PDB file of C-alpha atoms in Angstrom:
ATOM      1  CA  MET A   1       0.000   0.000   0.000  1.00 97.00           C
ATOM      2  CA  ARG A   2       1.059   3.583  -0.581  1.00 97.00           C
ATOM      3  CA  TYR A   3       0.036   6.613   1.451  1.00 98.00           C
ATOM      4  CA  ARG A   4      -0.421  10.364   1.179  1.00 96.00           C
ATOM      5  CA  THR A   5      -1.143  13.188   3.596  1.00 97.00           C
ATOM      6  CA  ILE A   6      -4.484  14.969   3.594  1.00 97.00           C
ATOM      7  CA  GLY A   7      -4.846  18.335   5.282  1.00 96.00           C
ATOM      8  CA  THR A   8      -2.272  20.978   6.119  1.00 94.00           C
ATOM      9  CA  ASP A   9      -2.701  21.727   9.819  1.00 93.00           C
ATOM     10  CA  PRO A  10      -0.386  19.539  11.953  1.00 94.00           C
ATOM     11  CA  ALA A  11      -3.200  19.208  14.506  1.00 91.00           C
ATOM     12  CA  THR A  12      -5.670  17.620  12.091  1.00 95.00           C
ATOM     13  CA  ARG A  13      -3.831  16.356   8.995  1.00 95.00           C
ATOM     14  CA  ARG A  14      -3.708  12.614   8.493  1.00 97.00           C
ATOM     15  CA  GLU A  15      -1.755  10.094   6.476  1.00 98.00           C
ATOM     16  CA  VAL A  16      -4.132   7.823   4.573  1.00 98.00           C
ATOM     17  CA  SER A  17      -3.871   5.011   2.064  1.00 98.00           C
ATOM     18  CA  VAL A  18      -4.121   6.075  -1.577  1.00 98.00           C
ATOM     19  CA  LEU A  19      -7.067   3.715  -2.080  1.00 98.00           C
ATOM     20  CA  SER A  20     -10.190   4.549  -0.083  1.00 98.00           C
ATOM     21  CA  LEU A  21     -12.814   1.943   0.772  1.00 98.00           C
ATOM     22  CA  GLY A  22     -16.438   2.914   0.221  1.00 98.00           C
ATOM     23  CA  ALA A  23     -18.827   1.516   2.821  1.00 98.00           C
ATOM     24  CA  MET A  24     -22.035   2.862   1.296  1.00 97.00           C
ATOM     25  CA  LEU A  25     -23.911  -0.439   1.148  1.00 97.00           C
ATOM     26  CA  PHE A  26     -22.367  -2.112   4.190  1.00 97.00           C
ATOM     27  CA  GLY A  27     -25.124  -3.197   6.552  1.00 95.00           C
ATOM     28  CA  THR A  28     -27.830  -3.079   3.876  1.00 95.00           C
ATOM     29  CA  ALA A  29     -27.261  -4.522   0.391  1.00 96.00           C
ATOM     30  CA  THR A  30     -23.922  -5.986   1.531  1.00 97.00           C
ATOM     31  CA  ASP A  31     -24.532  -8.262   4.510  1.00 96.00           C
ATOM     32  CA  GLU A  32     -22.562  -8.036   7.728  1.00 97.00           C
ATOM     33  CA  ALA A  33     -20.359 -11.082   7.184  1.00 98.00           C
ATOM     34  CA  THR A  34     -19.306  -9.945   3.712  1.00 98.00           C
ATOM     35  CA  SER A  35     -18.804  -6.367   4.912  1.00 98.00           C
ATOM     36  CA  TYR A  36     -16.544  -7.558   7.742  1.00 98.00           C
ATOM     37  CA  ALA A  37     -14.548  -9.756   5.354  1.00 98.00           C
ATOM     38  CA  ILE A  38     -13.945  -6.817   2.992  1.00 98.00           C
ATOM     39  CA  LEU A  39     -13.027  -4.484   5.853  1.00 98.00           C
ATOM     40  CA  ASP A  40     -10.660  -7.032   7.383  1.00 98.00           C
ATOM     41  CA  ARG A  41      -8.853  -7.675   4.098  1.00 98.00           C
ATOM     42  CA  TYR A  42      -8.610  -3.959   3.322  1.00 98.00           C
ATOM     43  CA  VAL A  43      -6.947  -3.217   6.664  1.00 98.00           C
ATOM     44  CA  GLU A  44      -4.726  -6.289   6.359  1.00 98.00           C
ATOM     45  CA  ALA A  45      -3.484  -4.927   3.013  1.00 98.00           C
ATOM     46  CA  GLY A  46      -2.610  -1.592   4.637  1.00 98.00           C
ATOM     47  CA  GLY A  47      -5.812   0.298   3.868  1.00 98.00           C
ATOM     48  CA  THR A  48      -6.530   3.109   6.308  1.00 98.00           C
ATOM     49  CA  PHE A  49      -9.178   5.333   4.685  1.00 98.00           C
ATOM     50  CA  ILE A  50     -12.848   4.302   4.905  1.00 98.00           C
ATOM     51  CA  ASP A  51     -15.741   6.397   3.611  1.00 98.00           C
ATOM     52  CA  THR A  52     -19.362   6.498   4.744  1.00 98.00           C
ATOM     53  CA  SER A  53     -22.225   8.955   5.339  1.00 98.00           C
ATOM     54  CA  ASP A  54     -25.056   9.471   7.773  1.00 97.00           C
ATOM     55  CA  ASN A  55     -27.562   8.869   4.945  1.00 96.00           C
ATOM     56  CA  TYR A  56     -26.159   5.506   3.749  1.00 97.00           C
ATOM     57  CA  ALA A  57     -28.163   3.700   2.648  1.00 94.00           C
ATOM     58  CA  PHE A  58     -31.603   5.237   3.143  1.00 94.00           C
ATOM     59  CA  TRP A  59     -32.855   3.921  -0.217  1.00 93.00           C
ATOM     60  CA  GLN A  60     -32.365   0.304   0.825  1.00 92.00           C
ATOM     61  CA  ASN A  61     -35.272  -1.497   2.488  1.00 84.00           C
ATOM     62  CA  GLY A  62     -37.111   1.700   3.302  1.00 75.00           C
ATOM     63  CA  GLY A  63     -34.410   2.907   5.681  1.00 77.00           C
ATOM     64  CA  GLN A  64     -33.489   6.420   6.682  1.00 81.00           C
ATOM     65  CA  GLY A  65     -29.697   6.095   6.727  1.00 94.00           C
ATOM     66  CA  GLY A  66     -27.140   5.405   9.413  1.00 96.00           C
ATOM     67  CA  GLU A  67     -26.876   1.669   8.709  1.00 96.00           C
ATOM     68  CA  SER A  68     -23.376   1.944   7.237  1.00 98.00           C
ATOM     69  CA  GLU A  69     -22.072   3.975  10.185  1.00 98.00           C
ATOM     70  CA  GLU A  70     -23.653   1.533  12.622  1.00 98.00           C
ATOM     71  CA  LEU A  71     -21.989  -1.431  10.934  1.00 98.00           C
ATOM     72  CA  LEU A  72     -18.618   0.320  10.941  1.00 98.00           C
ATOM     73  CA  GLY A  73     -19.059   1.007  14.651  1.00 98.00           C
ATOM     74  CA  ARG A  74     -19.732  -2.668  15.353  1.00 98.00           C
ATOM     75  CA  TRP A  75     -16.766  -3.710  13.225  1.00 98.00           C
ATOM     76  CA  ARG A  76     -14.435  -1.241  14.979  1.00 98.00           C
ATOM     77  CA  ARG A  77     -15.433  -2.537  18.395  1.00 97.00           C
ATOM     78  CA  SER A  78     -15.205  -6.210  17.418  1.00 98.00           C
ATOM     79  CA  ARG A  79     -11.719  -5.767  15.905  1.00 97.00           C
ATOM     80  CA  GLY A  80     -10.322  -3.256  18.369  1.00 97.00           C
ATOM     81  CA  VAL A  81      -9.759  -0.713  15.600  1.00 97.00           C
ATOM     82  CA  GLY A  82      -8.613   2.689  16.804  1.00 94.00           C
ATOM     83  CA  GLY A  83      -7.285   5.912  15.349  1.00 94.00           C
ATOM     84  CA  GLU A  84      -4.981   4.143  12.912  1.00 96.00           C
ATOM     85  CA  VAL A  85      -7.936   3.854  10.518  1.00 98.00           C
ATOM     86  CA  VAL A  86      -9.362   7.150   9.258  1.00 98.00           C
ATOM     87  CA  ILE A  87     -13.127   7.085   8.818  1.00 98.00           C
ATOM     88  CA  ALA A  88     -14.682   9.887   6.802  1.00 98.00           C
ATOM     89  CA  THR A  89     -18.395  10.573   7.005  1.00 98.00           C
ATOM     90  CA  LYS A  90     -20.806  13.154   5.618  1.00 98.00           C
ATOM     91  CA  LEU A  91     -23.888  15.054   6.684  1.00 98.00           C
ATOM     92  CA  GLY A  92     -26.479  17.239   5.030  1.00 97.00           C
ATOM     93  CA  ALA A  93     -28.193  14.730   2.755  1.00 95.00           C
ATOM     94  CA  ARG A  94     -29.982  12.490   5.238  1.00 95.00           C
ATOM     95  CA  PRO A  95     -33.748  12.465   4.560  1.00 92.00           C
ATOM     96  CA  LEU A  96     -35.814  13.952   7.354  1.00 89.00           C
ATOM     97  CA  ALA A  97     -38.463  11.250   7.134  1.00 86.00           C
ATOM     98  CA  PRO A  98     -38.750   7.686   5.794  1.00 84.00           C
ATOM     99  CA  GLY A  99     -39.932   7.526   2.217  1.00 81.00           C
ATOM    100  CA  THR A 100     -38.443  10.913   1.318  1.00 84.00           C
ATOM    101  CA  SER A 101     -35.052  11.753  -0.168  1.00 83.00           C
ATOM    102  CA  TYR A 102     -32.273  14.331  -0.086  1.00 86.00           C
ATOM    103  CA  VAL A 103     -33.663  15.887  -3.262  1.00 83.00           C
ATOM    104  CA  ASP A 104     -36.788  17.235  -1.602  1.00 82.00           C
ATOM    105  CA  ASN A 105     -36.389  16.694   2.155  1.00 87.00           C
ATOM    106  CA  ALA A 106     -32.743  16.771   3.237  1.00 91.00           C
ATOM    107  CA  GLU A 107     -31.502  17.643   6.724  1.00 95.00           C
ATOM    108  CA  GLY A 108     -29.415  20.477   5.275  1.00 97.00           C
ATOM    109  CA  LEU A 109     -26.387  22.365   6.581  1.00 98.00           C
ATOM    110  CA  SER A 110     -27.654  24.639   9.335  1.00 98.00           C
ATOM    111  CA  ALA A 111     -25.473  25.032  12.425  1.00 98.00           C
ATOM    112  CA  LYS A 112     -28.038  23.052  14.442  1.00 98.00           C
ATOM    113  CA  VAL A 113     -28.063  20.157  11.975  1.00 98.00           C
ATOM    114  CA  ILE A 114     -24.271  20.114  11.717  1.00 98.00           C
ATOM    115  CA  ARG A 115     -23.898  19.806  15.487  1.00 98.00           C
ATOM    116  CA  GLU A 116     -26.666  17.269  16.041  1.00 98.00           C
ATOM    117  CA  SER A 117     -25.908  15.111  13.005  1.00 98.00           C
ATOM    118  CA  ALA A 118     -22.188  14.999  13.773  1.00 98.00           C
ATOM    119  CA  GLU A 119     -22.971  13.889  17.319  1.00 98.00           C
ATOM    120  CA  ARG A 120     -25.189  11.071  16.060  1.00 98.00           C
ATOM    121  CA  SER A 121     -22.492   9.979  13.604  1.00 98.00           C
ATOM    122  CA  ARG A 122     -19.927   9.831  16.413  1.00 98.00           C
ATOM    123  CA  GLU A 123     -22.306   7.693  18.439  1.00 98.00           C
ATOM    124  CA  ARG A 124     -22.969   5.278  15.578  1.00 98.00           C
ATOM    125  CA  LEU A 125     -19.277   4.994  14.728  1.00 98.00           C
ATOM    126  CA  GLY A 126     -18.231   4.775  18.369  1.00 97.00           C
ATOM    127  CA  VAL A 127     -15.614   7.531  18.136  1.00 97.00           C
ATOM    128  CA  ASP A 128     -14.858  10.676  20.109  1.00 97.00           C
ATOM    129  CA  ARG A 129     -13.750  12.582  17.014  1.00 98.00           C
ATOM    130  CA  LEU A 130     -14.742  12.356  13.359  1.00 98.00           C
ATOM    131  CA  ASP A 131     -11.483  12.238  11.389  1.00 97.00           C
ATOM    132  CA  LEU A 132     -12.988  13.871   8.295  1.00 98.00           C
ATOM    133  CA  LEU A 133     -16.469  15.366   7.983  1.00 98.00           C
ATOM    134  CA  TYR A 134     -17.951  16.436   4.650  1.00 98.00           C
ATOM    135  CA  ALA A 135     -20.796  18.740   3.766  1.00 98.00           C
ATOM    136  CA  HIS A 136     -22.506  16.169   1.544  1.00 97.00           C
ATOM    137  CA  ILE A 137     -24.610  18.368  -0.742  1.00 95.00           C
ATOM    138  CA  GLU A 138     -25.345  22.062  -1.112  1.00 95.00           C
ATOM    139  CA  ASP A 139     -27.962  23.746   1.054  1.00 96.00           C
ATOM    140  CA  HIS A 140     -29.312  26.916  -0.557  1.00 94.00           C
ATOM    141  CA  THR A 141     -31.608  27.688   2.382  1.00 95.00           C
ATOM    142  CA  VAL A 142     -28.792  28.417   4.852  1.00 97.00           C
ATOM    143  CA  PRO A 143     -26.188  31.207   4.531  1.00 97.00           C
ATOM    144  CA  LEU A 144     -22.710  29.873   3.820  1.00 98.00           C
ATOM    145  CA  GLU A 145     -21.450  31.869   6.804  1.00 98.00           C
ATOM    146  CA  GLU A 146     -23.618  29.778   9.133  1.00 98.00           C
ATOM    147  CA  THR A 147     -22.420  26.511   7.614  1.00 98.00           C
ATOM    148  CA  VAL A 148     -18.760  27.556   7.792  1.00 98.00           C
ATOM    149  CA  GLN A 149     -19.140  28.628  11.418  1.00 98.00           C
ATOM    150  CA  GLY A 150     -21.031  25.467  12.331  1.00 98.00           C
ATOM    151  CA  PHE A 151     -18.292  23.178  11.047  1.00 98.00           C
ATOM    152  CA  ALA A 152     -15.518  25.320  12.529  1.00 98.00           C
ATOM    153  CA  GLU A 153     -17.032  25.150  16.004  1.00 98.00           C
ATOM    154  CA  LEU A 154     -16.804  21.361  15.993  1.00 98.00           C
ATOM    155  CA  VAL A 155     -13.153  21.499  14.938  1.00 98.00           C
ATOM    156  CA  ALA A 156     -12.423  23.976  17.737  1.00 98.00           C
ATOM    157  CA  GLU A 157     -14.118  21.658  20.234  1.00 97.00           C
ATOM    158  CA  GLY A 158     -12.034  18.707  19.033  1.00 97.00           C
ATOM    159  CA  THR A 159     -14.967  16.560  17.910  1.00 98.00           C
ATOM    160  CA  VAL A 160     -14.071  16.899  14.206  1.00 98.00           C
ATOM    161  CA  GLY A 161     -10.672  16.877  12.517  1.00 98.00           C
ATOM    162  CA  LEU A 162     -10.594  17.696   8.818  1.00 98.00           C
ATOM    163  CA  LEU A 163     -13.414  19.312   6.852  1.00 98.00           C
ATOM    164  CA  GLY A 164     -14.524  18.526   3.324  1.00 98.00           C
ATOM    165  CA  ALA A 165     -17.201  19.236   0.745  1.00 98.00           C
ATOM    166  CA  SER A 166     -18.868  16.848  -1.668  1.00 97.00           C
ATOM    167  CA  ASN A 167     -21.035  17.625  -4.693  1.00 95.00           C
ATOM    168  CA  HIS A 168     -20.717  21.417  -4.434  1.00 95.00           C
ATOM    169  CA  ARG A 169     -20.167  23.877  -7.232  1.00 93.00           C
ATOM    170  CA  ALA A 170     -16.551  25.034  -7.399  1.00 94.00           C
ATOM    171  CA  TRP A 171     -17.510  28.653  -6.714  1.00 94.00           C
ATOM    172  CA  ARG A 172     -19.403  27.671  -3.553  1.00 95.00           C
ATOM    173  CA  VAL A 173     -16.419  25.685  -2.301  1.00 97.00           C
ATOM    174  CA  GLU A 174     -14.136  28.650  -2.953  1.00 97.00           C
ATOM    175  CA  ARG A 175     -16.599  31.079  -1.343  1.00 98.00           C
ATOM    176  CA  ALA A 176     -16.841  28.908   1.792  1.00 98.00           C
ATOM    177  CA  ARG A 177     -13.050  28.583   1.980  1.00 98.00           C
ATOM    178  CA  ALA A 178     -12.632  32.346   1.560  1.00 98.00           C
ATOM    179  CA  LEU A 179     -15.134  33.049   4.335  1.00 98.00           C
ATOM    180  CA  ALA A 180     -13.326  30.621   6.638  1.00 98.00           C
ATOM    181  CA  ALA A 181      -9.910  32.113   5.843  1.00 98.00           C
ATOM    182  CA  ALA A 182     -11.114  35.669   6.393  1.00 98.00           C
ATOM    183  CA  ALA A 183     -12.453  34.721   9.819  1.00 98.00           C
ATOM    184  CA  GLY A 184      -9.393  32.674  10.768  1.00 98.00           C
ATOM    185  CA  LEU A 185     -11.441  29.459  10.796  1.00 98.00           C
ATOM    186  CA  PRO A 186     -10.685  26.009   9.402  1.00 97.00           C
ATOM    187  CA  GLY A 187     -12.150  25.416   5.946  1.00 97.00           C
ATOM    188  CA  TYR A 188     -12.692  22.634   3.473  1.00 98.00           C
ATOM    189  CA  GLU A 189      -9.488  20.758   2.631  1.00 98.00           C
ATOM    190  CA  VAL A 190     -10.831  17.570   1.035  1.00 98.00           C
ATOM    191  CA  LEU A 191     -13.242  17.501  -1.908  1.00 98.00           C
ATOM    192  CA  GLN A 192     -15.225  14.426  -2.923  1.00 98.00           C
ATOM    193  CA  TYR A 193     -16.710  14.203  -6.409  1.00 97.00           C
ATOM    194  CA  HIS A 194     -17.311  11.658  -9.115  1.00 95.00           C
ATOM    195  CA  ARG A 195     -14.278  11.295 -11.366  1.00 96.00           C
ATOM    196  CA  SER A 196     -13.254   8.571 -13.774  1.00 97.00           C
ATOM    197  CA  TYR A 197     -11.288   8.088 -16.976  1.00 97.00           C
ATOM    198  CA  LEU A 198     -14.285   8.489 -19.263  1.00 96.00           C
ATOM    199  CA  ALA A 199     -15.789  11.958 -19.408  1.00 91.00           C
ATOM    200  CA  ARG A 200     -19.452  12.362 -18.498  1.00 90.00           C
ATOM    201  CA  ARG A 201     -21.824  14.212 -20.811  1.00 89.00           C
ATOM    202  CA  PRO A 202     -22.144  17.768 -19.448  1.00 84.00           C
ATOM    203  CA  ASP A 203     -25.594  18.340 -20.953  1.00 83.00           C
ATOM    204  CA  LEU A 204     -27.447  15.743 -18.899  1.00 81.00           C
ATOM    205  CA  PRO A 205     -29.219  16.630 -15.647  1.00 78.00           C
ATOM    206  CA  SER A 206     -28.446  14.801 -12.428  1.00 76.00           C
ATOM    207  CA  ASP A 207     -30.491  14.201  -9.305  1.00 75.00           C
ATOM    208  CA  LEU A 208     -28.238  16.749  -7.567  1.00 77.00           C
ATOM    209  CA  ASP A 209     -28.890  19.538 -10.059  1.00 72.00           C
ATOM    210  CA  PRO A 210     -31.094  19.990 -13.152  1.00 65.00           C
ATOM    211  CA  ASP A 211     -28.232  21.777 -14.910  1.00 66.00           C
ATOM    212  CA  GLY A 212     -26.106  18.662 -14.628  1.00 64.00           C
ATOM    213  CA  ASP A 213     -22.896  20.394 -13.541  1.00 68.00           C
ATOM    214  CA  VAL A 214     -22.819  19.365  -9.872  1.00 82.00           C
ATOM    215  CA  GLY A 215     -21.267  16.252  -8.397  1.00 88.00           C
ATOM    216  CA  TRP A 216     -18.609  15.404 -10.955  1.00 89.00           C
ATOM    217  CA  VAL A 217     -15.201  16.754 -11.938  1.00 93.00           C
ATOM    218  CA  GLY A 218     -15.654  18.780 -15.107  1.00 89.00           C
ATOM    219  CA  PRO A 219     -13.218  21.262 -16.664  1.00 89.00           C
ATOM    220  CA  ASP A 220     -14.036  24.056 -14.194  1.00 90.00           C
ATOM    221  CA  LEU A 221     -13.475  21.964 -11.077  1.00 93.00           C
ATOM    222  CA  ALA A 222     -10.382  20.302 -12.570  1.00 94.00           C
ATOM    223  CA  SER A 223      -8.897  23.746 -13.243  1.00 94.00           C
ATOM    224  CA  TYR A 224      -9.667  24.805  -9.675  1.00 95.00           C
ATOM    225  CA  LEU A 225      -7.957  21.715  -8.255  1.00 95.00           C
ATOM    226  CA  ARG A 226      -4.845  22.317 -10.357  1.00 94.00           C
ATOM    227  CA  ALA A 227      -4.692  25.864  -8.996  1.00 94.00           C
ATOM    228  CA  GLU A 228      -5.142  24.667  -5.394  1.00 94.00           C
ATOM    229  CA  PRO A 229      -2.679  21.779  -4.972  1.00 90.00           C
ATOM    230  CA  ARG A 230      -3.142  21.695  -1.197  1.00 92.00           C
ATOM    231  CA  LEU A 231      -6.689  20.443  -1.692  1.00 97.00           C
ATOM    232  CA  THR A 232      -7.222  16.677  -1.859  1.00 97.00           C
ATOM    233  CA  LEU A 233      -9.621  15.123  -4.356  1.00 98.00           C
ATOM    234  CA  VAL A 234     -11.361  11.892  -3.392  1.00 98.00           C
ATOM    235  CA  ALA A 235     -12.876  10.409  -6.560  1.00 98.00           C
ATOM    236  CA  TYR A 236     -16.016   8.347  -6.042  1.00 97.00           C
ATOM    237  CA  SER A 237     -17.462   5.810  -8.509  1.00 96.00           C
ATOM    238  CA  PRO A 238     -14.187   5.643 -10.483  1.00 97.00           C
ATOM    239  CA  LEU A 239     -15.018   2.259 -12.007  1.00 98.00           C
ATOM    240  CA  LEU A 240     -18.521   3.206 -13.189  1.00 96.00           C
ATOM    241  CA  LYS A 241     -20.153   0.230 -11.474  1.00 92.00           C
ATOM    242  CA  GLY A 242     -18.231  -2.287 -13.560  1.00 94.00           C
ATOM    243  CA  ALA A 243     -18.916  -0.640 -16.921  1.00 96.00           C
ATOM    244  CA  TYR A 244     -15.273  -0.612 -18.024  1.00 96.00           C
ATOM    245  CA  ALA A 245     -15.284  -4.396 -18.067  1.00 93.00           C
ATOM    246  CA  LYS A 246     -18.775  -4.430 -19.592  1.00 92.00           C
ATOM    247  CA  PRO A 247     -19.101  -1.256 -21.744  1.00 92.00           C
ATOM    248  CA  GLU A 248     -22.689  -2.110 -22.661  1.00 90.00           C
ATOM    249  CA  ARG A 249     -23.550  -0.842 -19.161  1.00 91.00           C
ATOM    250  CA  LEU A 250     -22.294   2.684 -19.833  1.00 93.00           C
ATOM    251  CA  GLY A 251     -25.605   4.187 -20.894  1.00 88.00           C
ATOM    252  CA  GLU A 252     -26.255   7.684 -22.195  1.00 91.00           C
ATOM    253  CA  ASP A 253     -24.229   9.458 -19.497  1.00 90.00           C
ATOM    254  CA  TYR A 254     -21.033   8.532 -21.347  1.00 93.00           C
ATOM    255  CA  ALA A 255     -22.313   8.619 -24.933  1.00 93.00           C
ATOM    256  CA  LEU A 256     -19.681  11.048 -26.216  1.00 94.00           C
ATOM    257  CA  PRO A 257     -17.730  10.936 -29.505  1.00 94.00           C
ATOM    258  CA  SER A 258     -14.524  10.421 -27.510  1.00 95.00           C
ATOM    259  CA  THR A 259     -15.738   7.335 -25.647  1.00 96.00           C
ATOM    260  CA  PRO A 260     -14.830   4.624 -28.225  1.00 96.00           C
ATOM    261  CA  ALA A 261     -11.291   6.001 -28.669  1.00 97.00           C
ATOM    262  CA  ARG A 262     -10.734   6.261 -24.928  1.00 97.00           C
ATOM    263  CA  LEU A 263     -11.992   2.724 -24.339  1.00 97.00           C
ATOM    264  CA  ALA A 264      -9.670   1.476 -27.077  1.00 97.00           C
ATOM    265  CA  ALA A 265      -6.695   3.274 -25.512  1.00 98.00           C
ATOM    266  CA  LEU A 266      -7.614   1.853 -22.141  1.00 98.00           C
ATOM    267  CA  ARG A 267      -7.749  -1.709 -23.478  1.00 98.00           C
ATOM    268  CA  ALA A 268      -4.420  -1.254 -25.287  1.00 98.00           C
ATOM    269  CA  VAL A 269      -2.651  -0.096 -22.125  1.00 98.00           C
ATOM    270  CA  ALA A 270      -4.245  -2.921 -20.153  1.00 98.00           C
ATOM    271  CA  ASP A 271      -2.884  -5.436 -22.679  1.00 98.00           C
ATOM    272  CA  GLU A 272       0.604  -3.884 -22.529  1.00 98.00           C
ATOM    273  CA  THR A 273       0.767  -3.918 -18.740  1.00 98.00           C
ATOM    274  CA  GLY A 274      -0.990  -7.226 -18.142  1.00 98.00           C
ATOM    275  CA  ALA A 275      -3.441  -5.375 -15.925  1.00 98.00           C
ATOM    276  CA  THR A 276      -7.230  -5.226 -16.057  1.00 98.00           C
ATOM    277  CA  VAL A 277      -8.985  -2.166 -17.461  1.00 98.00           C
ATOM    278  CA  ASN A 278     -10.197  -1.349 -13.952  1.00 98.00           C
ATOM    279  CA  GLN A 279      -6.643  -1.376 -12.650  1.00 98.00           C
ATOM    280  CA  VAL A 280      -5.493   0.948 -15.422  1.00 98.00           C
ATOM    281  CA  VAL A 281      -8.303   3.398 -14.586  1.00 98.00           C
ATOM    282  CA  LEU A 282      -7.280   3.458 -10.928  1.00 98.00           C
ATOM    283  CA  ALA A 283      -3.593   3.879 -11.787  1.00 98.00           C
ATOM    284  CA  TRP A 284      -4.509   6.732 -14.144  1.00 98.00           C
ATOM    285  CA  LEU A 285      -6.379   8.487 -11.334  1.00 97.00           C
ATOM    286  CA  LEU A 286      -3.630   7.967  -8.783  1.00 97.00           C
ATOM    287  CA  GLY A 287      -0.929   9.601 -10.873  1.00 93.00           C
ATOM    288  CA  GLY A 288      -2.791  12.055 -13.077  1.00 89.00           C
ATOM    289  CA  ASP A 289      -2.447  15.809 -13.457  1.00 87.00           C
ATOM    290  CA  VAL A 290      -5.099  16.099 -10.748  1.00 90.00           C
ATOM    291  CA  PRO A 291      -3.916  13.362  -8.357  1.00 86.00           C
ATOM    292  CA  SER A 292      -6.920  11.609  -6.885  1.00 96.00           C
ATOM    293  CA  ILE A 293      -7.638   9.136  -4.130  1.00 98.00           C
ATOM    294  CA  PRO A 294      -9.987   6.626  -5.761  1.00 98.00           C
ATOM    295  CA  LEU A 295     -12.959   5.740  -3.562  1.00 98.00           C
ATOM    296  CA  VAL A 296     -14.152   2.283  -4.506  1.00 98.00           C
ATOM    297  CA  GLY A 297     -17.000   0.196  -3.124  1.00 97.00           C
ATOM    298  CA  PHE A 298     -16.959  -3.587  -3.260  1.00 96.00           C
ATOM    299  CA  SER A 299     -19.453  -6.373  -2.790  1.00 95.00           C
ATOM    300  CA  SER A 300     -16.802  -9.107  -2.518  1.00 97.00           C
ATOM    301  CA  VAL A 301     -13.222  -9.611  -1.388  1.00 98.00           C
ATOM    302  CA  ALA A 302     -12.294 -10.643  -4.948  1.00 97.00           C
ATOM    303  CA  GLN A 303     -13.303  -7.211  -6.253  1.00 97.00           C
ATOM    304  CA  LEU A 304     -11.223  -5.585  -3.535  1.00 98.00           C
ATOM    305  CA  GLU A 305      -8.176  -7.670  -4.471  1.00 98.00           C
ATOM    306  CA  GLU A 306      -8.328  -6.420  -8.061  1.00 97.00           C
ATOM    307  CA  SER A 307      -8.258  -2.794  -6.928  1.00 98.00           C
ATOM    308  CA  LEU A 308      -5.520  -3.356  -4.357  1.00 98.00           C
ATOM    309  CA  ALA A 309      -3.243  -4.575  -7.156  1.00 97.00           C
ATOM    310  CA  ALA A 310      -3.717  -1.269  -8.993  1.00 97.00           C
ATOM    311  CA  VAL A 311      -1.859   0.628  -6.262  1.00 97.00           C
ATOM    312  CA  ASP A 312       1.469  -0.753  -7.526  1.00 96.00           C
ATOM    313  CA  LEU A 313       0.711  -0.325 -11.227  1.00 97.00           C
ATOM    314  CA  GLU A 314       3.003   2.313 -12.746  1.00 96.00           C
ATOM    315  CA  LEU A 315       1.996   3.755 -16.104  1.00 97.00           C
ATOM    316  CA  THR A 316       4.742   5.123 -18.323  1.00 97.00           C
ATOM    317  CA  PRO A 317       4.620   8.774 -19.450  1.00 96.00           C
ATOM    318  CA  GLU A 318       3.927   7.538 -22.996  1.00 98.00           C
ATOM    319  CA  GLN A 319       0.999   5.422 -21.827  1.00 98.00           C
ATOM    320  CA  ARG A 320      -0.423   8.343 -19.872  1.00 97.00           C
ATOM    321  CA  THR A 321      -0.107  10.596 -22.899  1.00 97.00           C
ATOM    322  CA  ARG A 322      -2.010   8.107 -25.035  1.00 98.00           C
ATOM    323  CA  LEU A 323      -4.727   7.782 -22.440  1.00 97.00           C
ATOM    324  CA  ASP A 324      -5.015  11.545 -21.979  1.00 96.00           C
ATOM    325  CA  THR A 325      -5.090  12.423 -25.665  1.00 96.00           C
ATOM    326  CA  ALA A 326      -7.400   9.671 -26.900  1.00 96.00           C
ATOM    327  CA  ARG A 327     -10.294  11.371 -28.709  1.00 92.00           C
TER     328      ARG A 327
END
């Protein structure tokens, strides 16, 4: 396993593995025994960066969220896991009532919600401090100043370490960071968005935003990350739910003129390296012009093993150029 440092403040920065384990479906679609097996193997291989949220997975079995955090809490206690494993969680997108969703009934990012939701997450996870806490989605009903202050208070109290934002427009991230800096408060240092080798169609709406430009790394956000190298990008859904191995699953989101050429380049590099296409995608993310920590979810230990092998895959500059320029 390889590692990198996230955060800049010596009091809160952490060293984490360059492959992050997504626990979204642990405790719901992925049963407890399988979840424990994946977690155990990940840690055995040197993995130290696990991702969850207080709303995972509310859409499974009519739940309201919290199941993933609860499972991670049970696993931590049963294995004696302590601060050596960094667990990141999120708040803001938990539905307020069963049968509703974050689209129309989210908890939001008020100071009250931030405090109360973070406390519940600590209880479920069984920790005194949340290593990394994200604002999961935007909340247009609350002033950014209130959200920034609400997160900063928890850092000052020692119940939260690093702060992050997920699925926010780049300008809102920058505005929140500027407000925090002006007030001498801690701001967002880790950003979590969808990023993969194939580009997503920018003209399609998403459930996060009808304009379709929220939640994924497009040109604007990529440019921002290049200009702010102290920020860390955590890239979720990098393997497109298995679609690289089975391109027929791609769907209209990736129906761009460049897609066939990029898939061909990907397969060619995979053949040259003896790796799988999934491993090449992860290696491309790890060492790209916007270095990313891939966040990958698994439903079996075998899937995890494939991704673990990608950590040691080194692409040559020529291979990277071919992958980057394929059109």
